Structure formats: C-alpha cells, structure tokens
Short mmCIF file of C-alpha atoms in Angstrom, two decimals:
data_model
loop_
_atom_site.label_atom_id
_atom_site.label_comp_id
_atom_site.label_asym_id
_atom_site.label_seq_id
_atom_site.Cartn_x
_atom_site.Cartn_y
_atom_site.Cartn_z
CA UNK A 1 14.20 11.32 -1.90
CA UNK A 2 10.76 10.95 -0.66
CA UNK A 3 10.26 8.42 2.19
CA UNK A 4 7.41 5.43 2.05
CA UNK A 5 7.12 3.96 5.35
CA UNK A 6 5.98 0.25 5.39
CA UNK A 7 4.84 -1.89 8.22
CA UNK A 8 5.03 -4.18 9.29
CA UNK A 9 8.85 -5.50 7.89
CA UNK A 10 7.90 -9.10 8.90
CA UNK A 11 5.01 -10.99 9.31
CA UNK A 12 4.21 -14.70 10.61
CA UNK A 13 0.62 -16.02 10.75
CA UNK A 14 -1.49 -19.09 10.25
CA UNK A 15 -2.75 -20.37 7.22
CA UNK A 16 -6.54 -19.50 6.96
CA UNK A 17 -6.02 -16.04 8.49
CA UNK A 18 -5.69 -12.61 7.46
CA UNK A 19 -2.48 -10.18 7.28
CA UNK A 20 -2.87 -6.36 6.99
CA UNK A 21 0.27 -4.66 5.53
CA UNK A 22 0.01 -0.45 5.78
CA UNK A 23 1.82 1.76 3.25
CA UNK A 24 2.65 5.35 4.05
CA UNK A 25 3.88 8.09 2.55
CA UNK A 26 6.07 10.29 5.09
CA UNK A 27 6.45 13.64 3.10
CA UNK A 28 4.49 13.57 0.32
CA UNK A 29 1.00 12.77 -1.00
CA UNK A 30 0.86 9.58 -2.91
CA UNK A 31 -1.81 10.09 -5.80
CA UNK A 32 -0.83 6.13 -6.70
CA UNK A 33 0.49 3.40 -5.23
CA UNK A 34 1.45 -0.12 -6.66
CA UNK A 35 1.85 -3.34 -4.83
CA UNK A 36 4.45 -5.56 -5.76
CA UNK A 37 5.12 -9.38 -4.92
CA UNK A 38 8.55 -10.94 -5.09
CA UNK A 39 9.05 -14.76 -4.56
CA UNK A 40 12.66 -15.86 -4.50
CA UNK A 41 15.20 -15.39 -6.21
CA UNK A 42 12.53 -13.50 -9.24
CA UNK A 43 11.83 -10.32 -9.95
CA UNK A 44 9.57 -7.54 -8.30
CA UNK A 45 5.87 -8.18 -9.85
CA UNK A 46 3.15 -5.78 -10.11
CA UNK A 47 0.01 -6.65 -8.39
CA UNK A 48 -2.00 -4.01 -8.66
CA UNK A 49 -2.15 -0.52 -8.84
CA UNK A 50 -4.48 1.51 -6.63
CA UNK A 51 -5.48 5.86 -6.84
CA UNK A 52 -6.34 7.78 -4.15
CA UNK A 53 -10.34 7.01 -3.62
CA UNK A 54 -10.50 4.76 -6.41
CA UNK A 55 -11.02 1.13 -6.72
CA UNK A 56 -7.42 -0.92 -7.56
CA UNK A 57 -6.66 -2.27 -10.49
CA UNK A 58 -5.65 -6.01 -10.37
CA UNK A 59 -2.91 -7.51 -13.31
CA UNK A 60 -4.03 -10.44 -14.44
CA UNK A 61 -3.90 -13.66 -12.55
CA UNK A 62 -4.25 -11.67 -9.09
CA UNK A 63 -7.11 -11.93 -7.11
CA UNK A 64 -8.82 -9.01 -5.94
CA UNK A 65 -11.10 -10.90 -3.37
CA UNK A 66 -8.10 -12.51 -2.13
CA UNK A 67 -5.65 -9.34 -1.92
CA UNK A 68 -8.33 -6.94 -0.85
CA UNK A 69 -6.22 -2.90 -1.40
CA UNK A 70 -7.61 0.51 0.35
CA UNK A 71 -6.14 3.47 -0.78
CA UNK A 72 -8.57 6.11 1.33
CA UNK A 73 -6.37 8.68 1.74
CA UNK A 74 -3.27 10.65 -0.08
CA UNK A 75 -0.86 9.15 2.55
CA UNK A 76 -1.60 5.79 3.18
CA UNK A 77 -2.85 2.02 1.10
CA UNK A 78 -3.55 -0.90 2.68
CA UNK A 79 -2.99 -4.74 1.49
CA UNK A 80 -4.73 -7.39 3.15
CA UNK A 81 -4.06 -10.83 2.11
CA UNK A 82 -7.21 -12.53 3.32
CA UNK A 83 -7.53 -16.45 4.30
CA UNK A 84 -3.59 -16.43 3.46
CA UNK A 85 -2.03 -19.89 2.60
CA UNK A 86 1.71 -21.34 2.28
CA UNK A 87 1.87 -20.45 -1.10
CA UNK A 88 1.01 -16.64 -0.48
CA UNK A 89 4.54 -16.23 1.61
CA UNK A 90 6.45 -13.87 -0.08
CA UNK A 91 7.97 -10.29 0.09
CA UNK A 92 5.58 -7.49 -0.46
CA UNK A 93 6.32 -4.24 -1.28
CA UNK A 94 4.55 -0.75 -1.76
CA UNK A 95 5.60 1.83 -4.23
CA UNK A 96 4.63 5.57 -3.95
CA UNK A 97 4.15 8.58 -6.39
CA UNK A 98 2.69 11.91 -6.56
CA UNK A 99 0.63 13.88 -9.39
CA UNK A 100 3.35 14.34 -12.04
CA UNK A 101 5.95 12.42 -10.22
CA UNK A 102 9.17 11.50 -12.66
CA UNK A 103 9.79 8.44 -9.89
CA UNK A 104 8.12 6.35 -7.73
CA UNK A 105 9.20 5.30 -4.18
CA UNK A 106 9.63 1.81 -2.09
CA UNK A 107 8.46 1.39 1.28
CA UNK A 108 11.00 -1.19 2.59
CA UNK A 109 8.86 -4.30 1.91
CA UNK A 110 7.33 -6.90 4.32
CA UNK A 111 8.06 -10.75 4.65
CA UNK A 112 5.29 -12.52 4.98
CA UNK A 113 5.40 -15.98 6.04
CA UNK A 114 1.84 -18.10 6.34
CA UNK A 115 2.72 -21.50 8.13
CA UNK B 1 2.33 -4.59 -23.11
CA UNK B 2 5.69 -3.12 -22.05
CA UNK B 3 8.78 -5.63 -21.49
CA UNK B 4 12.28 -4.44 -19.92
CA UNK B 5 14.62 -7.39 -20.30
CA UNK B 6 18.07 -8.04 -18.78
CA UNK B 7 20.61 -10.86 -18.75
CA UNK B 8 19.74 -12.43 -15.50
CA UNK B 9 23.91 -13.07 -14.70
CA UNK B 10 25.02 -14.12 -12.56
CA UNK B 11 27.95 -11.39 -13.58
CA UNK B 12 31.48 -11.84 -11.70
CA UNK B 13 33.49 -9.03 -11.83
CA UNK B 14 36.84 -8.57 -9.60
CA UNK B 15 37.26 -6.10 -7.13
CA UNK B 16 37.98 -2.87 -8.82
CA UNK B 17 37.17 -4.00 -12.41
CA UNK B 18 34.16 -2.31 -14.29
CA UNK B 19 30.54 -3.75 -13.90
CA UNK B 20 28.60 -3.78 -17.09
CA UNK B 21 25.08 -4.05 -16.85
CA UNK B 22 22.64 -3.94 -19.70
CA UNK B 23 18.32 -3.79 -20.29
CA UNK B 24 16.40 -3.22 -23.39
CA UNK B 25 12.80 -1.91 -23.54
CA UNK B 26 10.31 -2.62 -26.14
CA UNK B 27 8.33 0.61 -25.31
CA UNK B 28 9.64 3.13 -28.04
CA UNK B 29 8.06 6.03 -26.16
CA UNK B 30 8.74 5.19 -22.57
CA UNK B 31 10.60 8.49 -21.64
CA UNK B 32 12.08 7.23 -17.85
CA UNK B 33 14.22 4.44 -17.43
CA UNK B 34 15.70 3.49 -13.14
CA UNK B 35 18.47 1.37 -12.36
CA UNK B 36 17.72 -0.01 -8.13
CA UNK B 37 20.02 -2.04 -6.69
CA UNK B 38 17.96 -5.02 -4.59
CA UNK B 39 20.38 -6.94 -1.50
CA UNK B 40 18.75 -10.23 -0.85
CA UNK B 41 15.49 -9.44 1.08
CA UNK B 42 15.59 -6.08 1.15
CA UNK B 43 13.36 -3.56 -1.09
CA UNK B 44 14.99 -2.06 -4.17
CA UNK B 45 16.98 1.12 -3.69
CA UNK B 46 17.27 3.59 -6.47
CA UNK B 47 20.89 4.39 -7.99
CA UNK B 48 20.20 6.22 -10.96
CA UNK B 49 17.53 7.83 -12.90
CA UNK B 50 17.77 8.88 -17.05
CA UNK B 51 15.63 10.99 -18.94
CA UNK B 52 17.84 11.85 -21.85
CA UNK B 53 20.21 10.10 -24.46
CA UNK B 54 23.90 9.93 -23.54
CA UNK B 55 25.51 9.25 -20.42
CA UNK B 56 24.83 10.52 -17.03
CA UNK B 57 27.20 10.11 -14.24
CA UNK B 58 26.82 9.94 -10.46
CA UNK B 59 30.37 8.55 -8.15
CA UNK B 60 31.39 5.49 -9.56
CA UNK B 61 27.76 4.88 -11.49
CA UNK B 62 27.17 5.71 -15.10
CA UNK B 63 23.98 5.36 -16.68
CA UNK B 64 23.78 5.25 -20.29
CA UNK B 65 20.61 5.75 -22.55
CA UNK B 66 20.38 5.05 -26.24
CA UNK B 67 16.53 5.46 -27.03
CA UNK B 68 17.18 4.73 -31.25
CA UNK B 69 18.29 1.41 -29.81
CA UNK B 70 15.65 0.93 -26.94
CA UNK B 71 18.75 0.42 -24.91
CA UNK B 72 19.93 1.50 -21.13
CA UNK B 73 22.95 0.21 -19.19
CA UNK B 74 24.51 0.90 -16.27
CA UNK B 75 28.73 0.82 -15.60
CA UNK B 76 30.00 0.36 -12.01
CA UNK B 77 33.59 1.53 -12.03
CA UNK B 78 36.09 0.82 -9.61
CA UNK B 79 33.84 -2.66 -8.50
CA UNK B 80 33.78 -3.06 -4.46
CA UNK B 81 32.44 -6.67 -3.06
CA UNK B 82 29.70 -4.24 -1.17
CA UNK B 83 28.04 -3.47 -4.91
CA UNK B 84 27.48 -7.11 -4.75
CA UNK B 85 23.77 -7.28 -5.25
CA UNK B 86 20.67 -7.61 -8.33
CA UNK B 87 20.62 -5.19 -10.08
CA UNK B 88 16.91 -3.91 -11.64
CA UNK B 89 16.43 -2.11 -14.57
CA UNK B 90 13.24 -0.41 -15.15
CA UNK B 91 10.98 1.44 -17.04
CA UNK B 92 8.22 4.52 -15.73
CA UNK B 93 6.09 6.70 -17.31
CA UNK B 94 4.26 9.32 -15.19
CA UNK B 95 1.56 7.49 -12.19
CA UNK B 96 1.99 4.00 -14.57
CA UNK B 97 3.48 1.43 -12.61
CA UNK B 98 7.56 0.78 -12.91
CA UNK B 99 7.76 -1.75 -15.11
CA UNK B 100 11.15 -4.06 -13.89
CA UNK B 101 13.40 -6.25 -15.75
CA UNK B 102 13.88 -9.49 -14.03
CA UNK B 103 17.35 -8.57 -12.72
CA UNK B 104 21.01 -8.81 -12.80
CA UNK B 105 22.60 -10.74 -10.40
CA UNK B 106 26.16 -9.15 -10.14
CA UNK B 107 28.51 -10.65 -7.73
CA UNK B 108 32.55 -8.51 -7.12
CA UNK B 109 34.97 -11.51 -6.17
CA UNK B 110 37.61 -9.90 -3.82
#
C-alpha cells in the first residue's frame, strides 16, 4: 500500500503553546486528507477534512481557530494545535487519499502530551 | 449522517478458536466497507477491504459483506494471542472521510 509518513510520533509541550504535526504522503499525491483524534480507550474521530488548496472542513464541535490545518501541496497537511491545553493530549492521526482512491491511508499517528 | 456500529467486546476467544467480529452500517449506498486492526497506541492498520457481497478471503481473515442486511463481519480463524488487538470496522466512499465504528476489543487467551 501507499505510505503516509507522520511526524513527529511523540510530542511533549507546555500548556499555552503551540504543536505542529506534518503529514506526508511518500508515493502518492494526496488530493484529501482527514485528521483524526483518538482519546483513550475510544474510537478514531474525524476532525476535519482538508483538499489540496482548499480551506478544511471542521465536524462539528472542533475548532478551527484552535486546530489551525494547511494542506498547500499534493504531498503534505499540516495540524497545528495552537495555545494547546491538558485536555488537548491525545493521539492524532492523518489519513491520505488520491483522486478516485477506493482507500485511504494512516500516517502512524502522533502522541501529544500538553503538561 | 452515516453510523458504522460494532459491539465494543471485549471478545475472548482461545488460542486457535475462530474470532467473530461484526459492524452494521446505516448508509444503504456506501459501496466500501475496511476492517484495521488498532494495537494500543499505535495507528490503525488495514486487514481487509470489500467491495462486493459474499465472502472474501485473505490467510486466516475472512471478510464477509451482506449489503440487503447493511451488514459486514470479519472471521479470524485459527486465533493467535498476537491478533490480540481492536478491531475497526469502517465505512468509505470515494475522497469522503472513513467513517469508523467505535471498535472491537478482541483479546486470544493462550
């Protein structure tokens, strides 16, 4: 399958400041991406969903100001969790897929950790 | 809005038994339905993909899609204490985001 690089795998930071996670795609050019969030022990939710020089679209209950996404080129999205706080510590992860792609990809997901 | 729901387990199965794991969809014309496997803080890893009714197999996997019934499951023959893991069922159509069902939480006693 296609490979979806994500970096970094862990993060630790202070509460108040900002975390940049980068998405890749290795070998392929990602038309769309989607951002998922996964607290423990729950399932894989869907933050947002961002195309290729587009704005993202948020789901409900996400804040866009707060989890700001670039998706500037085919092979790479950005999430940056800005003024991050205890309760944003989670696992992140990216998912990739190309024009007319019949599956999607995971980059390997990052742990974020705001103390 | 699309739902994919599973029985959140957790299932105990003994080593070498059969694993049987089961979602239902509510989208009647969803046309793509994954089965990942997720180990505790890793990301999800894809096992199995099914496009068409009936059964597809792959090793010790077997997918099994019954769109009348909105209804996709997943058998894990010969159970090893490795396939210990959550098990995510989920639903994709074209660039719209994978929709997941919560999980099964399947756990092969030795």
């Amino acid at each position: 399958g296609a490979v979806v690089s994500q970096h970094p795998s862990w993060v630790i930071c202070k509460s108040g400041t900002s975390v940049k996670i980068e998405c890749r795609s290795l070998d392929f050019q990602a038309t769309t991406m989607f951002w998922y969030r996964q607290f423990p022990k729950q399932s894989l939710m869907l933050m947002a969903t961002s195309n290729e020089g587009s704005k993202a679209t948020y789901e409900q209950g996400v804040e866009k100001d707060k989890f700001l996404i670039n998706h500037a080129s085919l092979t790479l999205s950005t999430l940056t969790v800005t003024s991050a706080h205890p309760e944003d510590s989670s696992f992140y992860i990216c998912s990739a897929a190309g024009q007319g792609a019949t599956e999607a990809f995971f980059g390997q997901g990052t742990r974020l950790t705001v103390v | 809005q699309k739902e994919v729901e599973q029985n959140s387990g957790p299932l105990s199965v003994p080593e070498g038994a059969i694993a049987s794991l089961n979602c239902t969809y509510s989208d009647r014309g969803s046309q793509s339905f994954f089965w990942y496997r997720q180990y505790s803080g890793k990301s999800p890893e894809l096992i199995m993909s099914i496009y068409s009714n009936g059964d597809k197999e792959d090793g010790r996997f077997t997918a099994q899609l019954n769109k009348a019934s909105q209804y996709v499951s997943l058998l894990i023959r010969d159970s090893q204490p490795s396939d210990s893991a959550t098990y995510l069922c989920a639903d994709y159509s074209g660039n719209t985001p994978l929709v997941f069902g919560k999980g099964t939480r399947l756990s092969v006693i030795a």
